[in-house]
PDB file of C-alpha atoms in Angstrom:
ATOM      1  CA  UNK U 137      -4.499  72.465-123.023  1.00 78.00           C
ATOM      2  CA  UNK U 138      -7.554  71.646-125.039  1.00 82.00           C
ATOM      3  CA  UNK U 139      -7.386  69.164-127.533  1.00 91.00           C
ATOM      4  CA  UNK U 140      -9.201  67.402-130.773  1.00 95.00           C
ATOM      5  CA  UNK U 141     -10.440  63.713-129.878  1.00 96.00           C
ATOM      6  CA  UNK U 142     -10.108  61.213-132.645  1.00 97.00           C
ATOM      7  CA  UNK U 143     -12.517  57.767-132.426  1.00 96.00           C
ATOM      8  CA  UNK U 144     -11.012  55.163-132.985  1.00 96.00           C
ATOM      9  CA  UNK U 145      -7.556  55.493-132.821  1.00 95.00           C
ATOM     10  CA  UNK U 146      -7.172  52.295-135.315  1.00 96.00           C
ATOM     11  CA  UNK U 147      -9.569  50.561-137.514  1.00 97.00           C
ATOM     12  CA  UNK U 148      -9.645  47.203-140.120  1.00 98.00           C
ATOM     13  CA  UNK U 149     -12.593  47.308-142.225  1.00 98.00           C
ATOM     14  CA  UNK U 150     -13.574  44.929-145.099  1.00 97.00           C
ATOM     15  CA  UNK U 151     -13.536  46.900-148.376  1.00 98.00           C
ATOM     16  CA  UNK U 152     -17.193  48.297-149.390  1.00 97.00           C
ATOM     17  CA  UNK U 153     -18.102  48.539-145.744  1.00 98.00           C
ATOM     18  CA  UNK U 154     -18.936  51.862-144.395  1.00 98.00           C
ATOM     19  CA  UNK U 155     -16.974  53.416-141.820  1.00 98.00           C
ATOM     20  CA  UNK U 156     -17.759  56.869-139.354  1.00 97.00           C
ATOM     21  CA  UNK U 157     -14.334  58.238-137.964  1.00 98.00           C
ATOM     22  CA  UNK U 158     -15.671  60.415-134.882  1.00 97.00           C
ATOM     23  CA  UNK U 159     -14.146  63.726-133.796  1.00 97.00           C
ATOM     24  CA  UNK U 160     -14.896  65.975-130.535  1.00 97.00           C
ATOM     25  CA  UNK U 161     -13.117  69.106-132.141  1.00 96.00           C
ATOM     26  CA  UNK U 162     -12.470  71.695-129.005  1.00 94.00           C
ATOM     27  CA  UNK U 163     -15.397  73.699-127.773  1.00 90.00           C
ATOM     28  CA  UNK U 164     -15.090  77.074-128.745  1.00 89.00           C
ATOM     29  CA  UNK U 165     -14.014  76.445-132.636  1.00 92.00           C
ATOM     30  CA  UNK U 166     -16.099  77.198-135.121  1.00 90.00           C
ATOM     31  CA  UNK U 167     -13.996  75.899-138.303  1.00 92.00           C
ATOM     32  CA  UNK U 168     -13.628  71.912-138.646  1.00 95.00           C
ATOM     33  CA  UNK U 169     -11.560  70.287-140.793  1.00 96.00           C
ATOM     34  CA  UNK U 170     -10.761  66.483-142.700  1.00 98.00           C
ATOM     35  CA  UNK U 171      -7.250  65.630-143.766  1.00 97.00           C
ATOM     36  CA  UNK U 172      -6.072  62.506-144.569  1.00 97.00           C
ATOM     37  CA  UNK U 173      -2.453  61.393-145.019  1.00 94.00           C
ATOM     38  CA  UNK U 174      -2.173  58.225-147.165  1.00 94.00           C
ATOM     39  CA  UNK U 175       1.162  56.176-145.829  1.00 90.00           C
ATOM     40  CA  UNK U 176       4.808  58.115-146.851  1.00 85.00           C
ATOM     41  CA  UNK U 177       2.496  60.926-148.697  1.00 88.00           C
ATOM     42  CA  UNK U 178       1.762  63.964-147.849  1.00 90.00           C
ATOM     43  CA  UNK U 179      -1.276  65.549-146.019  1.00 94.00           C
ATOM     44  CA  UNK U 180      -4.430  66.204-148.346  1.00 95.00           C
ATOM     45  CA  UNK U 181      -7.051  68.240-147.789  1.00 96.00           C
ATOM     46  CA  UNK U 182     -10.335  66.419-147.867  1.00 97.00           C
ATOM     47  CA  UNK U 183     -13.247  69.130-146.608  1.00 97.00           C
ATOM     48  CA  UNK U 184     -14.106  71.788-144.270  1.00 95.00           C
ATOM     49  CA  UNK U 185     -17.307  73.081-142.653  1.00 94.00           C
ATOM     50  CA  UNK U 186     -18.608  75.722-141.110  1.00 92.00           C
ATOM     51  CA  UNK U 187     -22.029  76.858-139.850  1.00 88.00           C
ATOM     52  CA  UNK U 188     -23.180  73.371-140.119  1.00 89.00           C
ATOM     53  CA  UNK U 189     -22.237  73.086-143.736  1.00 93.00           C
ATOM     54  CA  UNK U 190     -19.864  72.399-146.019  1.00 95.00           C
ATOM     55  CA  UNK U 191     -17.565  75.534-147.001  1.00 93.00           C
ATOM     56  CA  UNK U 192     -14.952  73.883-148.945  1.00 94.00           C
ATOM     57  CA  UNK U 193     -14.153  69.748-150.316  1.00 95.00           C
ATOM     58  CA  UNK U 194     -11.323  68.664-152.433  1.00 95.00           C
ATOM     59  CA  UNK U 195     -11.210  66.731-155.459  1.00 94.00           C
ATOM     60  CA  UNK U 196     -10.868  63.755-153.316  1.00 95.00           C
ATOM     61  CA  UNK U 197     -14.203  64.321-151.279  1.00 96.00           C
ATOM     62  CA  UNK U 198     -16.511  62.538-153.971  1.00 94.00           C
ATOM     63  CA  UNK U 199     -20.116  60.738-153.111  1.00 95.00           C
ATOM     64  CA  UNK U 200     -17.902  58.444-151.000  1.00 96.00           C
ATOM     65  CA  UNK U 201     -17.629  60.903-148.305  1.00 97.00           C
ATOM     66  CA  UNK U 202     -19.847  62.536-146.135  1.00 97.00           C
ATOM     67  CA  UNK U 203     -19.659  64.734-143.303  1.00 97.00           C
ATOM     68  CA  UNK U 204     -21.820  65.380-140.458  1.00 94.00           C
ATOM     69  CA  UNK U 205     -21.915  67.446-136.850  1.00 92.00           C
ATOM     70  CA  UNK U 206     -24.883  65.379-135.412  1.00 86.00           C
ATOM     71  CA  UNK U 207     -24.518  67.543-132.124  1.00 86.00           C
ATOM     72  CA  UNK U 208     -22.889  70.312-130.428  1.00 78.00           C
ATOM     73  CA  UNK U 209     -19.612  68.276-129.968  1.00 86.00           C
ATOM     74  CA  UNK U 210     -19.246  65.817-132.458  1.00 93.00           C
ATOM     75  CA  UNK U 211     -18.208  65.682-135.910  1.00 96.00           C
ATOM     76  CA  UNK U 212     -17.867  62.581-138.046  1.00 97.00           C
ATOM     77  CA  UNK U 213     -16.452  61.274-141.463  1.00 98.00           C
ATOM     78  CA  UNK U 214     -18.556  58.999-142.657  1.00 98.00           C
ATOM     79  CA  UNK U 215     -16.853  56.801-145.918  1.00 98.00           C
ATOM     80  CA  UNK U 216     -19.235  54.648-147.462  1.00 97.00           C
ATOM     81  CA  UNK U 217     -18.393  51.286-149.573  1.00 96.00           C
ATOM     82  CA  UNK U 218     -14.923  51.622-148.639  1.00 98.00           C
ATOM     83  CA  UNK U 219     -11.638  50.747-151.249  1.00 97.00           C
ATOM     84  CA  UNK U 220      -7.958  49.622-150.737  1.00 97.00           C
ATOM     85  CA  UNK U 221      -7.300  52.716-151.323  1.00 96.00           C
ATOM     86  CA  UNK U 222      -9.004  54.112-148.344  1.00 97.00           C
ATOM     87  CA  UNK U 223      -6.151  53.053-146.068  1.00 98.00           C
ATOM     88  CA  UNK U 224      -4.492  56.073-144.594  1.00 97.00           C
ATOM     89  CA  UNK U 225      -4.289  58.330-141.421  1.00 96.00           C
ATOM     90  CA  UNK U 226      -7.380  60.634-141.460  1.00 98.00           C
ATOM     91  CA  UNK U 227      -7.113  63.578-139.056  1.00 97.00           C
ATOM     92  CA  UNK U 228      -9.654  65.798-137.871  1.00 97.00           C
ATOM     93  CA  UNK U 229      -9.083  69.304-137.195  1.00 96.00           C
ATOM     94  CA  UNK U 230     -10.597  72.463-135.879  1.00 95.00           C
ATOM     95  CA  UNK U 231      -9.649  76.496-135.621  1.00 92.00           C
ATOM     96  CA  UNK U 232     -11.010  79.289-133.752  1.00 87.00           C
ATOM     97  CA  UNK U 233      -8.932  82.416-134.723  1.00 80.00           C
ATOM     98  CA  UNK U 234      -7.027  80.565-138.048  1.00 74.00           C
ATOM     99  CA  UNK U 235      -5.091  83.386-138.743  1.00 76.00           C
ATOM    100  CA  UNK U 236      -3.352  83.779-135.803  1.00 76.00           C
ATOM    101  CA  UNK U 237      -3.536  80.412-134.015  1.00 78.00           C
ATOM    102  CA  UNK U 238      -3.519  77.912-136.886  1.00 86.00           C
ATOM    103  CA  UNK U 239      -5.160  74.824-136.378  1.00 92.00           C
ATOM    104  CA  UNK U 240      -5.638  72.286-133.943  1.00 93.00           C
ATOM    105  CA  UNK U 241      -5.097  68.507-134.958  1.00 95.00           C
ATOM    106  CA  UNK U 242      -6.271  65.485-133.867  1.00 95.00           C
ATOM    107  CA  UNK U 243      -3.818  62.367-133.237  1.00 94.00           C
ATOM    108  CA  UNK U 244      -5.522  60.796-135.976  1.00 96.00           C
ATOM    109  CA  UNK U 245      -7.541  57.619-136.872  1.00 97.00           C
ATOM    110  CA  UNK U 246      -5.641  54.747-138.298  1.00 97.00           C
ATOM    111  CA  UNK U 247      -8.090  53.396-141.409  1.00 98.00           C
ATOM    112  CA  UNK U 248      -7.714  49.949-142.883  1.00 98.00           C
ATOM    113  CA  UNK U 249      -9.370  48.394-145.408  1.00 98.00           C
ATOM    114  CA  UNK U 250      -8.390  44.794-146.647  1.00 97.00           C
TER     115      UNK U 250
ATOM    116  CA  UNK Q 104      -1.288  73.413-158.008  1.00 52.00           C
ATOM    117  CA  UNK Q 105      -0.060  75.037-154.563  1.00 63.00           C
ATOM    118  CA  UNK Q 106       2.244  73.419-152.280  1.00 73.00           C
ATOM    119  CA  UNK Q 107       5.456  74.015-150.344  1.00 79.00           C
ATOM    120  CA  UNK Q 108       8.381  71.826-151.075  1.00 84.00           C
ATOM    121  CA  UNK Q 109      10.806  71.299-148.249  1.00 86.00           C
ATOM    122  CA  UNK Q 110      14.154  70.872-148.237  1.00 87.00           C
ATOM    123  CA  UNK Q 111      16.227  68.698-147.637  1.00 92.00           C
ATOM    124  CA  UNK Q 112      13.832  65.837-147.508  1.00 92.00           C
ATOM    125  CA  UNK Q 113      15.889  64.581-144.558  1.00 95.00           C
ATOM    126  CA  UNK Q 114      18.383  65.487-141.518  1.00 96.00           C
ATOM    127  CA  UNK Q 115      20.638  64.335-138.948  1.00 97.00           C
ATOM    128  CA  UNK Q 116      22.591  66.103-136.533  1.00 97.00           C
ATOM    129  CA  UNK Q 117      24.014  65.977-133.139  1.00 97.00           C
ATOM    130  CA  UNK Q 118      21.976  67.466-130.208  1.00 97.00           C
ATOM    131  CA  UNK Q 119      23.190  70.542-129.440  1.00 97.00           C
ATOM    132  CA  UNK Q 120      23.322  71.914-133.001  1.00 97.00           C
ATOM    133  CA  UNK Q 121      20.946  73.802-135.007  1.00 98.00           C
ATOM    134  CA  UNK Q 122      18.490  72.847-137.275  1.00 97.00           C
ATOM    135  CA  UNK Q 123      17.481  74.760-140.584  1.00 97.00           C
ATOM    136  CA  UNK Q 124      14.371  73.456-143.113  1.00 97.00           C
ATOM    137  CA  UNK Q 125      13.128  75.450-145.541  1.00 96.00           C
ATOM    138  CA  UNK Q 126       9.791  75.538-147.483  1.00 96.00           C
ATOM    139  CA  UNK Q 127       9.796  77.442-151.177  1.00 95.00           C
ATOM    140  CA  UNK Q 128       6.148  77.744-152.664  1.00 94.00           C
ATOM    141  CA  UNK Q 129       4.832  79.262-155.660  1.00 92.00           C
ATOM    142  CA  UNK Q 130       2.438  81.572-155.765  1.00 86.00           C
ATOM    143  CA  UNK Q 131       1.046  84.609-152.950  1.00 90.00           C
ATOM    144  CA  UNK Q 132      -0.220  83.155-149.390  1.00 92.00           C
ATOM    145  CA  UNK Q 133      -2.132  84.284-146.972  1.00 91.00           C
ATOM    146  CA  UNK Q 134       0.141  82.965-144.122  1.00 93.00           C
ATOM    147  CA  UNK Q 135       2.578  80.189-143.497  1.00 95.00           C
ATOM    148  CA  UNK Q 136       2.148  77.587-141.241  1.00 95.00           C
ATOM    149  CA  UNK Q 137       4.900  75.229-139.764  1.00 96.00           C
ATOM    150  CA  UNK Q 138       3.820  71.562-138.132  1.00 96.00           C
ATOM    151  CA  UNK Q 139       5.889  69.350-136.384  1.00 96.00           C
ATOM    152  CA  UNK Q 140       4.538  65.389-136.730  1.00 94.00           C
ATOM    153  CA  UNK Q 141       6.049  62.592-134.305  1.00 91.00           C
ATOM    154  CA  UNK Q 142       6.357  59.100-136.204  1.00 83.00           C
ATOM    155  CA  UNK Q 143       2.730  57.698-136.772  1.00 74.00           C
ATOM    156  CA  UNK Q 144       1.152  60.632-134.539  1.00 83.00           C
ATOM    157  CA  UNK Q 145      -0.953  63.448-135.180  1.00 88.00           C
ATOM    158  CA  UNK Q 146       0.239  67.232-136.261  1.00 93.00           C
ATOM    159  CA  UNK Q 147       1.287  70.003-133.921  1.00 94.00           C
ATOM    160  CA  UNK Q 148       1.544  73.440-134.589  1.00 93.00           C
ATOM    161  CA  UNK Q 149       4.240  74.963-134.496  1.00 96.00           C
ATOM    162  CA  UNK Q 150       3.876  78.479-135.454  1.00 95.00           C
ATOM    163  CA  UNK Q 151       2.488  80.767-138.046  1.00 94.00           C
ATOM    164  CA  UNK Q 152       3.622  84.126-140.185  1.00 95.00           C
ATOM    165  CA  UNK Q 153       1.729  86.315-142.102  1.00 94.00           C
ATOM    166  CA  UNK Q 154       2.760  87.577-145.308  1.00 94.00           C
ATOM    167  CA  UNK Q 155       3.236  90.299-143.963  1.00 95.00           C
ATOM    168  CA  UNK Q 156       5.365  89.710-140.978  1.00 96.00           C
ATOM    169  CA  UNK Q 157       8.665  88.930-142.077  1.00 97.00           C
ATOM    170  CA  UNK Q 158       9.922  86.956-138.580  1.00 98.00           C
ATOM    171  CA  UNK Q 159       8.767  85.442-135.332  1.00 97.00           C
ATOM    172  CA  UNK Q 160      10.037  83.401-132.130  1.00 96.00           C
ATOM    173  CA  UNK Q 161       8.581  81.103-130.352  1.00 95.00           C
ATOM    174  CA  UNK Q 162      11.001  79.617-127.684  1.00 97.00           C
ATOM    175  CA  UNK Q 163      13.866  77.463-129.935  1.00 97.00           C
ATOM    176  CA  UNK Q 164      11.848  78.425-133.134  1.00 98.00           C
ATOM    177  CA  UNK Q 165      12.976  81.052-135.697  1.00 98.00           C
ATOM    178  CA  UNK Q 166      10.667  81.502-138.702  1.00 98.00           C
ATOM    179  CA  UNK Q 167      11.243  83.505-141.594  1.00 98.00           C
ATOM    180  CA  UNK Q 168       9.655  84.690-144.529  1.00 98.00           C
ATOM    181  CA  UNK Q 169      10.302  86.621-147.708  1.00 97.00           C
ATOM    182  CA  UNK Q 170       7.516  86.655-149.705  1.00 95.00           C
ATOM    183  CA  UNK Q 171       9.742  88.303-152.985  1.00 95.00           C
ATOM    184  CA  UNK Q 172      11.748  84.797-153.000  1.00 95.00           C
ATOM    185  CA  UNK Q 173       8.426  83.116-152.258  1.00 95.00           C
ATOM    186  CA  UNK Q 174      10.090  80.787-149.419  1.00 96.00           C
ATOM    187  CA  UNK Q 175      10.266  80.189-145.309  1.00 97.00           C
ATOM    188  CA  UNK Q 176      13.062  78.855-142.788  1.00 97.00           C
ATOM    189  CA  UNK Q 177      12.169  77.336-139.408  1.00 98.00           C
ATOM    190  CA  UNK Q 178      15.244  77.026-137.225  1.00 98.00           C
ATOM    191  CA  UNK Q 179      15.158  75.153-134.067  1.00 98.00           C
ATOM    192  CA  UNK Q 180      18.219  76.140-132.051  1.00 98.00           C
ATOM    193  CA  UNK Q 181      19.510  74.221-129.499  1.00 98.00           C
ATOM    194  CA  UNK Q 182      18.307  70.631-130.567  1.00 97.00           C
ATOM    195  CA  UNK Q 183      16.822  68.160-128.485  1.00 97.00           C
ATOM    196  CA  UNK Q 184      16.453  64.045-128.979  1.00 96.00           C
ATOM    197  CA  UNK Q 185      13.165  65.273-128.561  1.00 95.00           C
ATOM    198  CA  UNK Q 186      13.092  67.123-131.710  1.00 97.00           C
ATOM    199  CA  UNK Q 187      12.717  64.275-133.702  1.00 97.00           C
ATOM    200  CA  UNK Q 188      10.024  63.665-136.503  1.00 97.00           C
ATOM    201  CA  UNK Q 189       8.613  64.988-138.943  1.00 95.00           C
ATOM    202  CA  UNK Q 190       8.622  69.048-140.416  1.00 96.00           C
ATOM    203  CA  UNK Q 191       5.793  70.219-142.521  1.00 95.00           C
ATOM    204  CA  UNK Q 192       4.776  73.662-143.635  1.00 95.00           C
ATOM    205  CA  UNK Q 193       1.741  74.109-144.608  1.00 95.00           C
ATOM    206  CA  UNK Q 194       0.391  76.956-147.037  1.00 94.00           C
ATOM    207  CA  UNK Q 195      -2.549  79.076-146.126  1.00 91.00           C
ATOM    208  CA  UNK Q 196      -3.989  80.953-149.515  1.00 87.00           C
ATOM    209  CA  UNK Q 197      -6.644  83.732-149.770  1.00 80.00           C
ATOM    210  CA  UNK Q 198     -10.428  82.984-150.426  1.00 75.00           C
ATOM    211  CA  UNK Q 199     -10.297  79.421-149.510  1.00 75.00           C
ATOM    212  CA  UNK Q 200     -10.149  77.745-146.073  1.00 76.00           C
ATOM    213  CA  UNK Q 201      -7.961  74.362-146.970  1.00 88.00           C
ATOM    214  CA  UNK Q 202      -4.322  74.247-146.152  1.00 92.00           C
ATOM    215  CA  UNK Q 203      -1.697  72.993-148.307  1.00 93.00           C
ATOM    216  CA  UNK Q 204       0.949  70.817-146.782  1.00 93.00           C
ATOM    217  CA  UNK Q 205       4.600  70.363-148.396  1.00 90.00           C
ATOM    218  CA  UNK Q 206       6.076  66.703-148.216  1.00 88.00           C
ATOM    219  CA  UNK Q 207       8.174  67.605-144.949  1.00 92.00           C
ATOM    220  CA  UNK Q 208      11.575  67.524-144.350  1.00 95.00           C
ATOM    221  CA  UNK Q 209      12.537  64.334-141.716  1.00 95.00           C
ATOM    222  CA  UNK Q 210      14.743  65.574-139.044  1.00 97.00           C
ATOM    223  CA  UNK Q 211      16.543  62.990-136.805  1.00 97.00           C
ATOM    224  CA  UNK Q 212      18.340  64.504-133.867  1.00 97.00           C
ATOM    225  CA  UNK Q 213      21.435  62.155-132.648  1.00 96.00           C
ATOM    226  CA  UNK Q 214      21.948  62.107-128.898  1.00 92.00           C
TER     227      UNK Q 214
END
């Protein structure tokens, strides 16, 4: 069954580095999606894109955050000068058909930032 | 702001049994989505209604909708150690792409 790839599956950073979280969302979906979920909380929202640009960012997607498909298979989160409050699971995601097959998650990149 | 709320939060029962969440929200969706999450893993989906379908099966799943009372069960029947982790549903709203997750309902299946 096809699947989302998250890069890496864990990472420490030093707080006001930058880090890229990579993503190979599956081939055929169009719609790709950032979520992060912040220890015990619940899943936020962070941005989607579409057409090679952004359709739709939270409140929580500030100058920080950037998002890029550099190819035809990639798609990245870039976070630049990174906080404490960084630290979370961030989770890529992509959809073909969204209203009838939902979306497909990726296992997720462990961020943190001490 | 949109967003399901589960209940309960949590629950335990013996393999074997059944297992009911539910997910109340506030105002009109699009469609409903239900995600299962294994401790410190990604999320899965599960299954998703419209707002206009009112039930649907998928193997041991049971969803349900009513859109009047603005809330959704999932039922797993049967349960399975296997079962264990993590139920979200997640709230799909017209003219915007995001989804909206509740804060899940932890379900811990005893063998």
């Amino acid at each position: 069954e096809p699947e989302v790839t998250q890069t890496p599956s864990h990472q420490v950073t030093q707080m006001g580095q930058e880090v890229i979280l990579r993503c190979v969302p599956i081939s055929n979906h169009l719609y790709f999606y950032w979520y992060r979920q912040i220890l015990g909380q619940k899943v936020e929202f962070l941005v989607s894109f579409y057409n090679n640009e952004i359709s739709e960012k939270s409140e929580i997607f500030d100058d920080q955050f950037s998002v890029e498909r550099p190819d035809g298979s990639n798609f990245t989160l870039k976070i630049r000068s990174t906080k404490l409050e960084d630290s979370a699971m961030y989770f890529c995601a992509s959809s073909g058909d969204r209203e009838i097959y939902g979306y497909t998650f990726g296992s997720g990149t462990r961020l943190t930032v001490v | 702001s949109q967003q399901g709320e589960e209940d309960p939060q949590a629950l335990s029962i013996q393999e074997g049994e059944n297992a009911t969440m539910n997910c109340s929200y506030k105002t009109s969706i699009n469609n409903l989505q239900w995600y299962r999450q294994n401790s410190g893993r990604g999320l899965v989906h599960l299954i998703l209604i419209r707002s206009n379908e009112r039930e649907k099966h998928s193997g041991r799943l049971r969803v349900t909708l009513d859109t009047s009372k603005k809330s959704s069960s999932l039922l797993i029947t049967a349960s399975r150690a296997a079962d264990t982790a993590s139920y979200f549903c997640a709230l799909s709203n017209f003219g915007n792409e995001k989804l909206t997750f509740g804060t899940g309902t932890r379900l811990t299946i005893i063998p």
